[in-house]
Amino acid sequence: MIKPFLFTNETNLMKIYTYLSKSLILFTSFAAIGLSSCKKHDPDIVVKGEAKVKVVNASQADVHQDFYLDNEKLTPVALAFGETSDYVKIPSGNRNVSYTGTDNMATTSDTSLNFTPSITYTTFLVSNKQGQLELVSYEDNLSNTESSKAKIKLINLTPSFTTGINVMVQGGTQFVNGLPFKEASNYFTVDAGMNLRYNVVGSGTIKTIEGTALAGGKIYTIWFSGTTAATVEAHIITDN
């Protein structure tokens, strides 16, 4: 016959109580660590936010283009070559961007582009070296610039020149040397009203961006189109 366990004195009772208390504290600590770990590494937690984007039709095909984000129209009207939309707020993350020509003949499959929260972008429709249309996107830095300076980023969007494009201040500093197709320069600043010169590398045809187009305190994206050294053209977008 098994005899029941009896607490014979206060000492035994205190030992058992102490053991149970320590076990409970240890269990609670492990449980808290486990919960904290789960929260820290929970794969279901998604960082949400908004980005901003504008789109530009930089394809020289004579077709107006509508642009779409996740199959919803992004531009209120179709854009002709050289036209730019306003900035639009969009959900951040991987988004599908596409376009359709108003002739209904130039529709892409979706292009997946990643948009980081709180970052501003410009997305261009361009013709690549094979003559096919594609979308390329660049971050815009809209942080303040000096009131007496123009802040500028340059992008070469013409596939016609293997040597790239040079841009310099008239009679002064060269800002880019042989900028390749689809490449963007770093931002640089020039005095408001300062003329810029540009040319295809190896060509004697030099063109001018008039300083009257570059105001102090403004931020610009300047992109280039053209099929020959004589027809290369600078397009100025005011970003702020």
PDB file of C-alpha atoms in Angstrom:
ATOM      1  CA  MET A   1       0.000   0.000   0.000  1.00  0.00           C
ATOM      2  CA  ILE A   2       1.361   3.431  -1.067  1.00  0.00           C
ATOM      3  CA  LYS A   3       1.293   5.952   1.698  1.00  0.00           C
ATOM      4  CA  PRO A   4       0.295   9.518   0.848  1.00  0.00           C
ATOM      5  CA  PHE A   5       3.043  12.139   0.894  1.00  0.00           C
ATOM      6  CA  LEU A   6       2.746  14.312   3.985  1.00  0.00           C
ATOM      7  CA  PHE A   7       4.281  17.710   4.706  1.00  0.00           C
ATOM      8  CA  THR A   8       5.811  17.034   8.067  1.00  0.00           C
ATOM      9  CA  ASN A   9       7.162  20.460   8.846  1.00  0.00           C
ATOM     10  CA  GLU A  10       7.479  24.053   7.673  1.00  0.00           C
ATOM     11  CA  THR A  11      11.017  23.488   6.334  1.00  0.00           C
ATOM     12  CA  ASN A  12       9.888  20.932   3.760  1.00  0.00           C
ATOM     13  CA  LEU A  13       6.960  23.138   2.796  1.00  0.00           C
ATOM     14  CA  MET A  14       9.265  26.138   2.282  1.00  0.00           C
ATOM     15  CA  LYS A  15      11.701  24.109   0.098  1.00  0.00           C
ATOM     16  CA  ILE A  16       8.910  22.915  -2.200  1.00  0.00           C
ATOM     17  CA  TYR A  17       7.400  26.424  -2.416  1.00  0.00           C
ATOM     18  CA  THR A  18      10.817  27.888  -3.310  1.00  0.00           C
ATOM     19  CA  TYR A  19      11.388  25.219  -6.001  1.00  0.00           C
ATOM     20  CA  LEU A  20       7.989  25.855  -7.559  1.00  0.00           C
ATOM     21  CA  SER A  21       8.547  29.639  -7.548  1.00  0.00           C
ATOM     22  CA  LYS A  22      11.924  29.321  -9.309  1.00  0.00           C
ATOM     23  CA  SER A  23      10.436  26.945 -11.898  1.00  0.00           C
ATOM     24  CA  LEU A  24       7.565  29.335 -12.600  1.00  0.00           C
ATOM     25  CA  ILE A  25       9.919  32.323 -13.006  1.00  0.00           C
ATOM     26  CA  LEU A  26      12.185  30.332 -15.361  1.00  0.00           C
ATOM     27  CA  PHE A  27       9.228  29.191 -17.475  1.00  0.00           C
ATOM     28  CA  THR A  28       7.863  32.745 -17.682  1.00  0.00           C
ATOM     29  CA  SER A  29      11.268  34.100 -18.786  1.00  0.00           C
ATOM     30  CA  PHE A  30      11.617  31.528 -21.581  1.00  0.00           C
ATOM     31  CA  ALA A  31       8.061  32.223 -22.721  1.00  0.00           C
ATOM     32  CA  ALA A  32       8.731  35.977 -22.863  1.00  0.00           C
ATOM     33  CA  ILE A  33      11.949  35.441 -24.849  1.00  0.00           C
ATOM     34  CA  GLY A  34      10.097  33.168 -27.258  1.00  0.00           C
ATOM     35  CA  LEU A  35       7.345  35.719 -27.816  1.00  0.00           C
ATOM     36  CA  SER A  36       9.879  38.515 -28.301  1.00  0.00           C
ATOM     37  CA  SER A  37      11.777  36.407 -30.829  1.00  0.00           C
ATOM     38  CA  CYS A  38       8.592  35.626 -32.730  1.00  0.00           C
ATOM     39  CA  LYS A  39       7.687  39.312 -32.951  1.00  0.00           C
ATOM     40  CA  LYS A  40      11.158  40.286 -34.123  1.00  0.00           C
ATOM     41  CA  HIS A  41      11.279  37.734 -36.946  1.00  0.00           C
ATOM     42  CA  ASP A  42       7.591  37.476 -37.859  1.00  0.00           C
ATOM     43  CA  PRO A  43       7.584  37.078 -41.668  1.00  0.00           C
ATOM     44  CA  ASP A  44       3.976  38.293 -41.861  1.00  0.00           C
ATOM     45  CA  ILE A  45       4.921  41.825 -40.750  1.00  0.00           C
ATOM     46  CA  VAL A  46       5.107  44.053 -43.859  1.00  0.00           C
ATOM     47  CA  VAL A  47       6.619  47.538 -43.874  1.00  0.00           C
ATOM     48  CA  LYS A  48       4.064  49.812 -45.525  1.00  0.00           C
ATOM     49  CA  GLY A  49       4.311  53.341 -46.817  1.00  0.00           C
ATOM     50  CA  GLU A  50       4.048  55.559 -49.849  1.00  0.00           C
ATOM     51  CA  ALA A  51       6.432  56.615 -52.592  1.00  0.00           C
ATOM     52  CA  LYS A  52       5.983  59.252 -55.294  1.00  0.00           C
ATOM     53  CA  VAL A  53       6.499  58.771 -59.021  1.00  0.00           C
ATOM     54  CA  LYS A  54       6.098  60.725 -62.226  1.00  0.00           C
ATOM     55  CA  VAL A  55       6.344  59.251 -65.723  1.00  0.00           C
ATOM     56  CA  VAL A  56       7.905  60.581 -68.923  1.00  0.00           C
ATOM     57  CA  ASN A  57       7.378  59.486 -72.515  1.00  0.00           C
ATOM     58  CA  ALA A  58      10.971  59.488 -73.792  1.00  0.00           C
ATOM     59  CA  SER A  59      10.308  57.214 -76.777  1.00  0.00           C
ATOM     60  CA  GLN A  60      10.520  59.064 -80.079  1.00  0.00           C
ATOM     61  CA  ALA A  61       7.837  56.895 -81.666  1.00  0.00           C
ATOM     62  CA  ASP A  62       4.991  59.142 -82.840  1.00  0.00           C
ATOM     63  CA  VAL A  63       2.460  57.593 -80.448  1.00  0.00           C
ATOM     64  CA  HIS A  64       0.906  59.010 -77.283  1.00  0.00           C
ATOM     65  CA  GLN A  65       1.204  56.659 -74.302  1.00  0.00           C
ATOM     66  CA  ASP A  66      -1.065  55.882 -71.348  1.00  0.00           C
ATOM     67  CA  PHE A  67       0.658  54.537 -68.226  1.00  0.00           C
ATOM     68  CA  TYR A  68      -0.693  52.066 -65.661  1.00  0.00           C
ATOM     69  CA  LEU A  69       0.263  50.984 -62.143  1.00  0.00           C
ATOM     70  CA  ASP A  70      -1.012  47.520 -61.161  1.00  0.00           C
ATOM     71  CA  ASN A  71      -3.475  47.800 -64.079  1.00  0.00           C
ATOM     72  CA  GLU A  72      -4.908  51.107 -62.827  1.00  0.00           C
ATOM     73  CA  LYS A  73      -4.379  54.187 -64.976  1.00  0.00           C
ATOM     74  CA  LEU A  74      -1.565  56.346 -63.634  1.00  0.00           C
ATOM     75  CA  THR A  75      -1.762  59.288 -66.056  1.00  0.00           C
ATOM     76  CA  PRO A  76      -4.982  61.279 -66.591  1.00  0.00           C
ATOM     77  CA  VAL A  77      -4.124  61.826 -70.276  1.00  0.00           C
ATOM     78  CA  ALA A  78      -1.873  60.031 -72.756  1.00  0.00           C
ATOM     79  CA  LEU A  79       1.624  61.540 -72.957  1.00  0.00           C
ATOM     80  CA  ALA A  80       3.233  62.593 -76.234  1.00  0.00           C
ATOM     81  CA  PHE A  81       6.987  62.276 -76.735  1.00  0.00           C
ATOM     82  CA  GLY A  82       8.779  64.579 -74.286  1.00  0.00           C
ATOM     83  CA  GLU A  83       5.780  65.082 -71.997  1.00  0.00           C
ATOM     84  CA  THR A  84       5.919  64.507 -68.236  1.00  0.00           C
ATOM     85  CA  SER A  85       3.175  63.720 -65.730  1.00  0.00           C
ATOM     86  CA  ASP A  86       2.880  65.257 -62.276  1.00  0.00           C
ATOM     87  CA  TYR A  87       4.136  63.327 -59.247  1.00  0.00           C
ATOM     88  CA  VAL A  88       1.607  60.793 -57.954  1.00  0.00           C
ATOM     89  CA  LYS A  89       1.623  59.106 -54.539  1.00  0.00           C
ATOM     90  CA  ILE A  90       1.638  55.302 -54.815  1.00  0.00           C
ATOM     91  CA  PRO A  91       1.876  52.351 -52.387  1.00  0.00           C
ATOM     92  CA  SER A  92       5.517  51.400 -51.862  1.00  0.00           C
ATOM     93  CA  GLY A  93       6.920  47.943 -52.668  1.00  0.00           C
ATOM     94  CA  ASN A  94       7.082  45.978 -55.912  1.00  0.00           C
ATOM     95  CA  ARG A  95       4.578  47.456 -58.359  1.00  0.00           C
ATOM     96  CA  ASN A  96       3.751  46.468 -61.924  1.00  0.00           C
ATOM     97  CA  VAL A  97       4.077  49.363 -64.374  1.00  0.00           C
ATOM     98  CA  SER A  98       2.898  49.170 -67.991  1.00  0.00           C
ATOM     99  CA  TYR A  99       1.925  51.437 -70.890  1.00  0.00           C
ATOM    100  CA  THR A 100      -0.392  51.383 -73.884  1.00  0.00           C
ATOM    101  CA  GLY A 101      -0.076  53.437 -77.057  1.00  0.00           C
ATOM    102  CA  THR A 102      -3.177  55.312 -78.170  1.00  0.00           C
ATOM    103  CA  ASP A 103      -2.960  53.314 -81.408  1.00  0.00           C
ATOM    104  CA  ASN A 104      -3.518  50.192 -79.210  1.00  0.00           C
ATOM    105  CA  MET A 105      -0.481  48.638 -80.870  1.00  0.00           C
ATOM    106  CA  ALA A 106       2.237  49.252 -78.263  1.00  0.00           C
ATOM    107  CA  THR A 107       1.324  47.437 -75.048  1.00  0.00           C
ATOM    108  CA  THR A 108       3.986  45.954 -72.790  1.00  0.00           C
ATOM    109  CA  SER A 109       3.867  43.110 -70.399  1.00  0.00           C
ATOM    110  CA  ASP A 110       4.099  44.441 -66.855  1.00  0.00           C
ATOM    111  CA  THR A 111       7.499  45.677 -65.698  1.00  0.00           C
ATOM    112  CA  SER A 112       8.073  45.072 -61.985  1.00  0.00           C
ATOM    113  CA  LEU A 113       9.669  48.096 -60.302  1.00  0.00           C
ATOM    114  CA  ASN A 114      10.471  48.464 -56.607  1.00  0.00           C
ATOM    115  CA  PHE A 115       9.469  51.716 -54.903  1.00  0.00           C
ATOM    116  CA  THR A 116      10.929  52.444 -51.449  1.00  0.00           C
ATOM    117  CA  PRO A 117       8.766  54.273 -48.877  1.00  0.00           C
ATOM    118  CA  SER A 118       9.249  58.075 -48.813  1.00  0.00           C
ATOM    119  CA  ILE A 119      11.457  58.033 -51.947  1.00  0.00           C
ATOM    120  CA  THR A 120      10.584  60.014 -55.094  1.00  0.00           C
ATOM    121  CA  TYR A 121      11.087  58.557 -58.592  1.00  0.00           C
ATOM    122  CA  THR A 122      10.880  59.440 -62.272  1.00  0.00           C
ATOM    123  CA  THR A 123      10.087  56.546 -64.629  1.00  0.00           C
ATOM    124  CA  PHE A 124      10.840  56.886 -68.348  1.00  0.00           C
ATOM    125  CA  LEU A 125       9.526  54.995 -71.358  1.00  0.00           C
ATOM    126  CA  VAL A 126      12.517  54.655 -73.716  1.00  0.00           C
ATOM    127  CA  SER A 127      13.507  52.888 -76.917  1.00  0.00           C
ATOM    128  CA  ASN A 128      16.468  50.571 -76.324  1.00  0.00           C
ATOM    129  CA  LYS A 129      19.337  49.712 -78.667  1.00  0.00           C
ATOM    130  CA  GLN A 130      17.215  47.014 -80.321  1.00  0.00           C
ATOM    131  CA  GLY A 131      14.437  49.512 -81.021  1.00  0.00           C
ATOM    132  CA  GLN A 132      12.160  47.970 -78.396  1.00  0.00           C
ATOM    133  CA  LEU A 133      10.293  49.967 -75.764  1.00  0.00           C
ATOM    134  CA  GLU A 134      11.179  49.541 -72.094  1.00  0.00           C
ATOM    135  CA  LEU A 135      10.716  51.276 -68.743  1.00  0.00           C
ATOM    136  CA  VAL A 136      13.600  52.622 -66.646  1.00  0.00           C
ATOM    137  CA  SER A 137      13.297  54.348 -63.269  1.00  0.00           C
ATOM    138  CA  TYR A 138      15.543  56.753 -61.332  1.00  0.00           C
ATOM    139  CA  GLU A 139      15.454  58.155 -57.792  1.00  0.00           C
ATOM    140  CA  ASP A 140      14.981  61.911 -57.455  1.00  0.00           C
ATOM    141  CA  ASN A 141      16.680  63.868 -54.674  1.00  0.00           C
ATOM    142  CA  LEU A 142      14.360  66.724 -53.765  1.00  0.00           C
ATOM    143  CA  SER A 143      16.321  67.960 -50.747  1.00  0.00           C
ATOM    144  CA  ASN A 144      16.750  71.725 -50.624  1.00  0.00           C
ATOM    145  CA  THR A 145      19.334  73.537 -52.692  1.00  0.00           C
ATOM    146  CA  GLU A 146      20.801  77.031 -52.318  1.00  0.00           C
ATOM    147  CA  SER A 147      18.560  79.856 -53.477  1.00  0.00           C
ATOM    148  CA  SER A 148      21.268  81.088 -55.862  1.00  0.00           C
ATOM    149  CA  LYS A 149      22.032  77.647 -57.326  1.00  0.00           C
ATOM    150  CA  ALA A 150      20.302  75.241 -59.701  1.00  0.00           C
ATOM    151  CA  LYS A 151      20.603  71.552 -58.764  1.00  0.00           C
ATOM    152  CA  ILE A 152      20.822  69.215 -61.771  1.00  0.00           C
ATOM    153  CA  LYS A 153      20.855  65.515 -62.647  1.00  0.00           C
ATOM    154  CA  LEU A 154      21.658  64.395 -66.222  1.00  0.00           C
ATOM    155  CA  ILE A 155      20.357  61.228 -67.937  1.00  0.00           C
ATOM    156  CA  ASN A 156      21.324  59.922 -71.388  1.00  0.00           C
ATOM    157  CA  LEU A 157      18.225  58.291 -72.922  1.00  0.00           C
ATOM    158  CA  THR A 158      19.358  58.038 -76.529  1.00  0.00           C
ATOM    159  CA  PRO A 159      20.727  54.631 -77.602  1.00  0.00           C
ATOM    160  CA  SER A 160      22.221  56.005 -80.819  1.00  0.00           C
ATOM    161  CA  PHE A 161      25.689  56.996 -79.563  1.00  0.00           C
ATOM    162  CA  THR A 162      28.275  54.442 -78.477  1.00  0.00           C
ATOM    163  CA  THR A 163      30.573  57.205 -77.224  1.00  0.00           C
ATOM    164  CA  GLY A 164      28.092  58.873 -74.839  1.00  0.00           C
ATOM    165  CA  ILE A 165      27.449  62.541 -74.104  1.00  0.00           C
ATOM    166  CA  ASN A 166      29.581  65.303 -72.567  1.00  0.00           C
ATOM    167  CA  VAL A 167      28.084  68.158 -70.530  1.00  0.00           C
ATOM    168  CA  MET A 168      29.999  71.170 -69.208  1.00  0.00           C
ATOM    169  CA  VAL A 169      29.561  74.726 -68.003  1.00  0.00           C
ATOM    170  CA  GLN A 170      30.180  77.134 -70.853  1.00  0.00           C
ATOM    171  CA  GLY A 171      33.902  77.853 -70.746  1.00  0.00           C
ATOM    172  CA  GLY A 172      34.335  75.920 -67.504  1.00  0.00           C
ATOM    173  CA  THR A 173      33.872  72.691 -65.551  1.00  0.00           C
ATOM    174  CA  GLN A 174      32.952  69.454 -67.332  1.00  0.00           C
ATOM    175  CA  PHE A 175      30.260  67.662 -65.308  1.00  0.00           C
ATOM    176  CA  VAL A 176      29.967  64.422 -67.274  1.00  0.00           C
ATOM    177  CA  ASN A 177      32.333  62.811 -69.746  1.00  0.00           C
ATOM    178  CA  GLY A 178      30.901  60.175 -72.071  1.00  0.00           C
ATOM    179  CA  LEU A 179      27.643  59.588 -70.137  1.00  0.00           C
ATOM    180  CA  PRO A 180      26.396  56.196 -71.451  1.00  0.00           C
ATOM    181  CA  PHE A 181      22.873  55.226 -72.509  1.00  0.00           C
ATOM    182  CA  LYS A 182      20.437  54.858 -69.553  1.00  0.00           C
ATOM    183  CA  GLU A 183      23.030  56.169 -67.079  1.00  0.00           C
ATOM    184  CA  ALA A 184      22.330  59.097 -64.735  1.00  0.00           C
ATOM    185  CA  SER A 185      24.922  61.495 -63.361  1.00  0.00           C
ATOM    186  CA  ASN A 186      25.243  62.482 -59.739  1.00  0.00           C
ATOM    187  CA  TYR A 187      23.558  65.742 -58.810  1.00  0.00           C
ATOM    188  CA  PHE A 188      25.643  68.890 -59.224  1.00  0.00           C
ATOM    189  CA  THR A 189      24.917  72.587 -58.733  1.00  0.00           C
ATOM    190  CA  VAL A 190      25.552  75.578 -60.978  1.00  0.00           C
ATOM    191  CA  ASP A 191      25.002  79.280 -60.495  1.00  0.00           C
ATOM    192  CA  ALA A 192      21.525  80.323 -61.587  1.00  0.00           C
ATOM    193  CA  GLY A 193      21.569  81.647 -65.151  1.00  0.00           C
ATOM    194  CA  MET A 194      24.752  79.773 -66.124  1.00  0.00           C
ATOM    195  CA  ASN A 195      24.795  78.310 -69.664  1.00  0.00           C
ATOM    196  CA  LEU A 196      25.570  74.594 -70.106  1.00  0.00           C
ATOM    197  CA  ARG A 197      27.142  73.082 -73.213  1.00  0.00           C
ATOM    198  CA  TYR A 198      26.682  69.488 -74.412  1.00  0.00           C
ATOM    199  CA  ASN A 199      27.767  67.321 -77.310  1.00  0.00           C
ATOM    200  CA  VAL A 200      28.119  63.734 -78.453  1.00  0.00           C
ATOM    201  CA  VAL A 201      31.647  62.554 -77.645  1.00  0.00           C
ATOM    202  CA  GLY A 202      33.823  62.877 -80.759  1.00  0.00           C
ATOM    203  CA  SER A 203      31.447  65.312 -82.456  1.00  0.00           C
ATOM    204  CA  GLY A 204      32.260  68.941 -83.145  1.00  0.00           C
ATOM    205  CA  THR A 205      28.577  69.888 -82.902  1.00  0.00           C
ATOM    206  CA  ILE A 206      28.170  71.654 -79.552  1.00  0.00           C
ATOM    207  CA  LYS A 207      24.763  72.734 -78.262  1.00  0.00           C
ATOM    208  CA  THR A 208      23.704  75.037 -75.439  1.00  0.00           C
ATOM    209  CA  ILE A 209      21.233  74.823 -72.561  1.00  0.00           C
ATOM    210  CA  GLU A 210      20.429  78.471 -71.940  1.00  0.00           C
ATOM    211  CA  GLY A 211      21.016  79.664 -68.400  1.00  0.00           C
ATOM    212  CA  THR A 212      17.675  81.472 -68.456  1.00  0.00           C
ATOM    213  CA  ALA A 213      16.071  78.015 -68.136  1.00  0.00           C
ATOM    214  CA  LEU A 214      17.942  77.273 -64.869  1.00  0.00           C
ATOM    215  CA  ALA A 215      16.599  79.200 -61.876  1.00  0.00           C
ATOM    216  CA  GLY A 216      18.086  79.419 -58.391  1.00  0.00           C
ATOM    217  CA  GLY A 217      16.561  77.138 -55.752  1.00  0.00           C
ATOM    218  CA  LYS A 218      15.201  74.753 -58.397  1.00  0.00           C
ATOM    219  CA  ILE A 219      15.972  71.056 -58.962  1.00  0.00           C
ATOM    220  CA  TYR A 220      16.145  69.742 -62.516  1.00  0.00           C
ATOM    221  CA  THR A 221      16.340  66.457 -64.367  1.00  0.00           C
ATOM    222  CA  ILE A 222      17.819  66.994 -67.836  1.00  0.00           C
ATOM    223  CA  TRP A 223      17.540  64.043 -70.228  1.00  0.00           C
ATOM    224  CA  PHE A 224      18.841  63.682 -73.758  1.00  0.00           C
ATOM    225  CA  SER A 225      17.223  62.325 -76.926  1.00  0.00           C
ATOM    226  CA  GLY A 226      18.258  62.245 -80.583  1.00  0.00           C
ATOM    227  CA  THR A 227      19.559  59.958 -83.297  1.00  0.00           C
ATOM    228  CA  THR A 228      22.461  62.040 -84.636  1.00  0.00           C
ATOM    229  CA  ALA A 229      24.932  64.546 -83.216  1.00  0.00           C
ATOM    230  CA  ALA A 230      22.980  67.261 -85.028  1.00  0.00           C
ATOM    231  CA  THR A 231      19.602  66.238 -83.574  1.00  0.00           C
ATOM    232  CA  VAL A 232      20.628  65.441 -79.980  1.00  0.00           C
ATOM    233  CA  GLU A 233      18.347  67.460 -77.701  1.00  0.00           C
ATOM    234  CA  ALA A 234      18.216  68.317 -73.983  1.00  0.00           C
ATOM    235  CA  HIS A 235      14.825  68.072 -72.238  1.00  0.00           C
ATOM    236  CA  ILE A 236      14.462  69.927 -68.926  1.00  0.00           C
ATOM    237  CA  ILE A 237      12.115  68.714 -66.163  1.00  0.00           C
ATOM    238  CA  THR A 238      11.606  70.909 -63.103  1.00  0.00           C
ATOM    239  CA  ASP A 239      11.292  68.533 -60.141  1.00  0.00           C
ATOM    240  CA  ASN A 240      10.279  71.003 -57.419  1.00  0.00           C
TER     241      ASN A 240
END
